[in-house]
Amino acid sequence: MLFSREKTAFYLKDLETPLGKGINLTITGLVLLSSVIFVTETYNIPSDLRLILKKLDNVILVVFSAEYLIRLWSEENKIKYIFSLYSIIDLIAILPSFLPAVDISFVRLLRWFRILRLIRFIEGRFIFASISSDDGLILTRIIFTLFAIIFIYSGLIYQVEHPVNPQVFGTFLDAFYFSIVTMTTVGFGDVTPISELGRLLTVLMILTGIALIPWQVGDLIKRLVKTANQVETVCPGCGWSYHDADAKFCKMCGTNLKKD
């Protein structure tokens, strides 16, 4: 059965119906699987397994490419969608397949950004559906942001440093260890990049963490301060749970909270 553009766009964004959940859960699984493939390929694995992983990654790339084209087709305002954050992230995920003439090392760098595709599911509380409060969701975003920064920069640094410094950056785990030590400002000094690009990526990783993490933590603190003076008073009209301690009417629907 063929779907209209409106219905297709709905199911691609829907996280409530069984079909919408199935589609987005599949995409989530493929993003995680592709990330595992990237990490596994940094290790010394049998050639047969490497070939299987390569074919599997190509299949995932085809699925992502088809999904991008379907999303573009289903959008009413295609220009707006093309320049949206989600579209740019999706395009980066499939861009390597459209750049056959570009240096393969540059193409490999782009693959590590696929993990960012999970942002839309964090925003929609799809992956962490059990989180009911906004504070919990913000904390989850902070953790995911930190993980994404470390994962992406670890992959980029590994891709840049491994060819010139294989003894130090032998696998993804070496780069991941370096990123953790650097982000936490421990700085043991046992693992350091030697290339200019590797050092530049290290600086960018630190600046990215400085820019994003405090901003999200600040958002969490503001929400905590805002709710500190509120008490749990369930509105009989709309069900809103928290109001100011001296509130007489619901701030959402205006229902009387203190009936005589």
Short mmCIF file of C-alpha atoms in Angstrom, two decimals:
data_model
loop_
_atom_site.label_atom_id
_atom_site.label_comp_id
_atom_site.label_asym_id
_atom_site.label_seq_id
_atom_site.Cartn_x
_atom_site.Cartn_y
_atom_site.Cartn_z
CA MET A 1 0.00 0.00 0.00
CA LEU A 2 1.43 3.38 -1.07
CA PHE A 3 1.35 6.29 1.37
CA SER A 4 0.70 9.90 0.45
CA ARG A 5 3.35 12.50 1.13
CA GLU A 6 1.53 13.70 4.23
CA LYS A 7 1.17 10.22 5.67
CA THR A 8 4.79 9.33 4.83
CA ALA A 9 6.05 12.49 6.54
CA PHE A 10 3.89 11.68 9.56
CA TYR A 11 5.25 8.16 10.04
CA LEU A 12 8.86 9.30 9.56
CA LYS A 13 8.42 11.71 12.48
CA ASP A 14 5.92 9.74 14.54
CA LEU A 15 7.15 8.05 17.71
CA GLU A 16 3.79 6.90 19.07
CA THR A 17 2.11 4.53 16.60
CA PRO A 18 3.46 0.98 16.09
CA LEU A 19 4.49 1.72 12.49
CA GLY A 20 6.17 4.98 13.41
CA LYS A 21 7.99 3.32 16.30
CA GLY A 22 9.05 0.44 14.05
CA ILE A 23 10.50 2.76 11.41
CA ASN A 24 12.38 4.95 13.86
CA LEU A 25 13.53 2.02 15.98
CA THR A 26 15.01 0.44 12.83
CA ILE A 27 16.82 3.68 11.98
CA THR A 28 18.13 3.93 15.55
CA GLY A 29 19.40 0.35 15.42
CA LEU A 30 21.15 0.94 12.08
CA VAL A 31 22.87 4.07 13.42
CA LEU A 32 24.19 2.14 16.42
CA LEU A 33 25.18 -0.83 14.23
CA SER A 34 27.08 1.38 11.81
CA SER A 35 28.93 2.96 14.75
CA VAL A 36 29.91 -0.49 16.03
CA ILE A 37 31.16 -1.39 12.53
CA PHE A 38 33.38 1.71 12.41
CA VAL A 39 34.92 0.86 15.78
CA THR A 40 35.41 -2.82 14.91
CA GLU A 41 37.20 -1.96 11.67
CA THR A 42 39.92 -0.17 13.64
CA TYR A 43 41.05 -3.52 15.07
CA ASN A 44 43.07 -6.28 13.45
CA ILE A 45 40.23 -8.58 12.39
CA PRO A 46 40.15 -11.42 9.82
CA SER A 47 39.76 -10.31 6.20
CA ASP A 48 36.57 -12.36 5.81
CA LEU A 49 34.93 -10.55 8.74
CA ARG A 50 36.14 -7.20 7.44
CA LEU A 51 34.54 -7.95 4.06
CA ILE A 52 31.24 -8.87 5.73
CA LEU A 53 31.28 -5.67 7.76
CA LYS A 54 32.02 -3.67 4.63
CA LYS A 55 29.05 -5.18 2.80
CA LEU A 56 26.82 -4.62 5.84
CA ASP A 57 27.90 -1.00 6.04
CA ASN A 58 27.08 -0.57 2.33
CA VAL A 59 23.59 -1.93 2.96
CA ILE A 60 23.13 0.53 5.84
CA LEU A 61 24.32 3.33 3.56
CA VAL A 62 21.73 2.38 0.94
CA VAL A 63 18.98 2.41 3.59
CA PHE A 64 20.09 5.83 4.86
CA SER A 65 20.22 7.18 1.30
CA ALA A 66 16.72 5.90 0.54
CA GLU A 67 15.44 7.32 3.83
CA TYR A 68 16.90 10.73 3.05
CA LEU A 69 15.29 10.81 -0.40
CA ILE A 70 11.94 9.69 1.04
CA ARG A 71 12.10 12.38 3.74
CA LEU A 72 12.94 14.98 1.09
CA TRP A 73 10.08 13.79 -1.14
CA SER A 74 7.55 13.87 1.69
CA GLU A 75 8.42 17.39 2.88
CA GLU A 76 6.21 20.19 1.65
CA ASN A 77 8.93 22.86 1.98
CA LYS A 78 11.94 21.05 0.53
CA ILE A 79 14.32 24.03 0.62
CA LYS A 80 13.65 24.57 4.32
CA TYR A 81 14.15 20.87 5.01
CA ILE A 82 17.44 20.68 3.07
CA PHE A 83 18.95 23.40 5.26
CA SER A 84 17.51 22.11 8.55
CA LEU A 85 19.79 20.61 11.22
CA TYR A 86 18.40 17.09 10.87
CA SER A 87 18.72 17.15 7.08
CA ILE A 88 22.34 18.30 7.23
CA ILE A 89 23.18 15.53 9.70
CA ASP A 90 21.40 12.96 7.53
CA LEU A 91 23.25 14.23 4.46
CA ILE A 92 26.62 13.93 6.19
CA ALA A 93 25.74 10.31 7.00
CA ILE A 94 25.26 9.43 3.33
CA LEU A 95 27.65 11.94 1.73
CA PRO A 96 30.54 9.43 1.34
CA SER A 97 28.52 7.49 -1.25
CA PHE A 98 28.26 10.61 -3.43
CA LEU A 99 31.94 11.55 -3.24
CA PRO A 100 33.76 8.79 -5.15
CA ALA A 101 36.36 11.20 -6.53
CA VAL A 102 37.26 12.70 -3.16
CA ASP A 103 40.19 11.50 -1.10
CA ILE A 104 39.07 8.36 0.77
CA SER A 105 40.59 9.62 4.03
CA PHE A 106 38.20 12.60 3.97
CA VAL A 107 35.27 10.27 3.30
CA ARG A 108 36.18 8.13 6.30
CA LEU A 109 36.20 11.19 8.51
CA LEU A 110 32.56 11.90 7.68
CA ARG A 111 31.40 8.44 8.73
CA TRP A 112 31.92 9.18 12.42
CA PHE A 113 29.22 11.86 12.36
CA ARG A 114 26.45 9.28 11.89
CA ILE A 115 26.04 9.03 15.65
CA LEU A 116 24.51 12.54 15.56
CA ARG A 117 21.47 11.05 13.83
CA LEU A 118 20.32 9.95 17.28
CA ILE A 119 19.66 13.59 18.23
CA ARG A 120 16.13 13.57 16.81
CA PHE A 121 15.27 10.54 18.95
CA ILE A 122 16.71 12.13 22.09
CA GLU A 123 14.61 15.23 21.40
CA GLY A 124 11.52 13.10 20.97
CA ARG A 125 12.15 10.97 24.07
CA PHE A 126 12.08 7.91 21.82
CA ILE A 127 15.22 6.16 23.06
CA PHE A 128 14.59 7.08 26.70
CA ALA A 129 10.80 6.86 26.81
CA SER A 130 10.82 6.15 30.54
CA ILE A 131 12.11 9.67 31.29
CA SER A 132 9.05 11.65 32.31
CA SER A 133 10.51 14.92 33.60
CA ASP A 134 12.09 17.72 31.62
CA ASP A 135 14.99 17.80 34.06
CA GLY A 136 15.71 14.12 33.39
CA LEU A 137 15.53 14.72 29.66
CA ILE A 138 17.99 17.62 29.87
CA LEU A 139 20.38 15.48 31.91
CA THR A 140 20.08 12.75 29.27
CA ARG A 141 20.89 15.29 26.55
CA ILE A 142 23.98 16.39 28.49
CA ILE A 143 25.20 12.81 28.78
CA PHE A 144 24.48 12.12 25.11
CA THR A 145 26.19 15.36 24.04
CA LEU A 146 29.29 14.45 26.02
CA PHE A 147 29.30 10.92 24.59
CA ALA A 148 28.77 12.21 21.02
CA ILE A 149 31.62 14.70 21.35
CA ILE A 150 34.00 12.05 22.66
CA PHE A 151 32.89 9.41 20.14
CA ILE A 152 33.12 11.68 17.08
CA TYR A 153 36.42 13.28 18.00
CA SER A 154 37.89 9.90 18.97
CA GLY A 155 37.01 8.61 15.51
CA LEU A 156 38.37 11.69 13.77
CA ILE A 157 41.61 11.69 15.77
CA TYR A 158 42.07 7.97 15.16
CA GLN A 159 41.51 8.42 11.43
CA VAL A 160 44.07 11.22 11.28
CA GLU A 161 46.69 9.90 13.70
CA HIS A 162 46.69 6.16 12.96
CA PRO A 163 48.47 6.44 9.56
CA VAL A 164 51.29 8.59 11.01
CA ASN A 165 51.36 7.34 14.60
CA PRO A 166 50.13 3.70 14.64
CA GLN A 167 52.12 2.74 17.73
CA VAL A 168 50.24 5.23 19.90
CA PHE A 169 46.87 5.33 18.11
CA GLY A 170 46.59 1.67 17.19
CA THR A 171 42.84 1.28 17.68
CA PHE A 172 39.74 3.33 18.36
CA LEU A 173 40.12 2.54 22.07
CA ASP A 174 43.46 4.39 22.14
CA ALA A 175 41.82 7.47 20.64
CA PHE A 176 38.83 7.11 22.97
CA TYR A 177 41.15 6.89 25.98
CA PHE A 178 42.97 10.01 24.78
CA SER A 179 39.69 11.88 24.39
CA ILE A 180 38.47 10.94 27.87
CA VAL A 181 41.77 11.96 29.47
CA THR A 182 41.78 15.24 27.53
CA MET A 183 38.13 16.15 28.19
CA THR A 184 38.53 15.48 31.92
CA THR A 185 41.74 17.59 31.95
CA VAL A 186 43.67 14.71 33.54
CA GLY A 187 46.30 14.78 30.80
CA PHE A 188 48.61 11.85 31.56
CA GLY A 189 50.66 12.62 28.44
CA ASP A 190 51.18 8.97 27.49
CA VAL A 191 49.02 9.36 24.37
CA THR A 192 49.44 12.52 22.31
CA PRO A 193 48.80 13.42 18.67
CA ILE A 194 51.83 14.33 16.55
CA SER A 195 50.19 15.64 13.38
CA GLU A 196 49.02 19.23 13.05
CA LEU A 197 45.50 18.11 12.15
CA GLY A 198 45.42 15.79 15.16
CA ARG A 199 46.39 18.63 17.47
CA LEU A 200 43.84 20.91 15.83
CA LEU A 201 41.11 18.32 16.38
CA THR A 202 42.16 18.08 20.03
CA VAL A 203 41.76 21.84 20.45
CA LEU A 204 38.39 21.77 18.70
CA MET A 205 37.24 18.90 20.92
CA ILE A 206 38.06 20.88 24.05
CA LEU A 207 36.40 24.04 22.73
CA THR A 208 33.29 22.08 21.69
CA GLY A 209 33.00 20.60 25.16
CA ILE A 210 33.50 24.01 26.77
CA ALA A 211 30.81 25.54 24.56
CA LEU A 212 28.10 22.85 24.69
CA ILE A 213 28.26 21.22 28.11
CA PRO A 214 28.04 24.39 30.30
CA TRP A 215 25.20 25.69 28.12
CA GLN A 216 23.15 22.54 28.72
CA VAL A 217 24.08 22.39 32.39
CA GLY A 218 22.99 26.03 32.71
CA ASP A 219 19.63 25.13 31.18
CA LEU A 220 19.23 22.34 33.73
CA ILE A 221 20.14 24.64 36.64
CA LYS A 222 17.63 27.28 35.49
CA ARG A 223 14.89 24.68 35.40
CA LEU A 224 15.83 23.39 38.85
CA VAL A 225 15.79 26.92 40.28
CA LYS A 226 12.48 27.59 38.59
CA THR A 227 10.85 24.52 40.13
CA ALA A 228 12.48 24.87 43.55
CA ASN A 229 9.62 27.04 44.85
CA GLN A 230 6.89 24.87 43.37
CA VAL A 231 4.89 22.12 45.04
CA GLU A 232 3.08 19.15 43.61
CA THR A 233 -0.55 20.20 43.22
CA VAL A 234 -2.44 18.29 40.56
CA CYS A 235 -4.89 20.43 38.62
CA PRO A 236 -8.32 18.77 38.42
CA GLY A 237 -8.89 20.42 35.06
CA CYS A 238 -5.81 19.67 32.93
CA GLY A 239 -3.70 17.48 35.24
CA TRP A 240 -0.70 19.85 35.40
CA SER A 241 1.28 18.69 38.44
CA TYR A 242 3.43 21.58 39.69
CA HIS A 243 2.39 25.08 40.72
CA ASP A 244 3.71 27.84 42.95
CA ALA A 245 3.06 27.22 46.63
CA ASP A 246 0.64 30.15 46.89
CA ALA A 247 -1.07 29.56 43.53
CA LYS A 248 -4.88 29.67 43.61
CA PHE A 249 -5.48 28.91 39.95
CA CYS A 250 -3.80 26.62 37.46
CA LYS A 251 -1.31 28.51 35.31
CA MET A 252 -2.15 26.27 32.34
CA CYS A 253 -5.96 26.24 32.24
CA GLY A 254 -7.09 28.60 35.02
CA THR A 255 -8.91 25.98 37.08
CA ASN A 256 -9.41 26.79 40.75
CA LEU A 257 -6.82 24.83 42.75
CA LYS A 258 -8.11 25.65 46.23
CA LYS A 259 -11.80 24.98 46.21
CA ASP A 260 -13.60 25.65 49.47
#
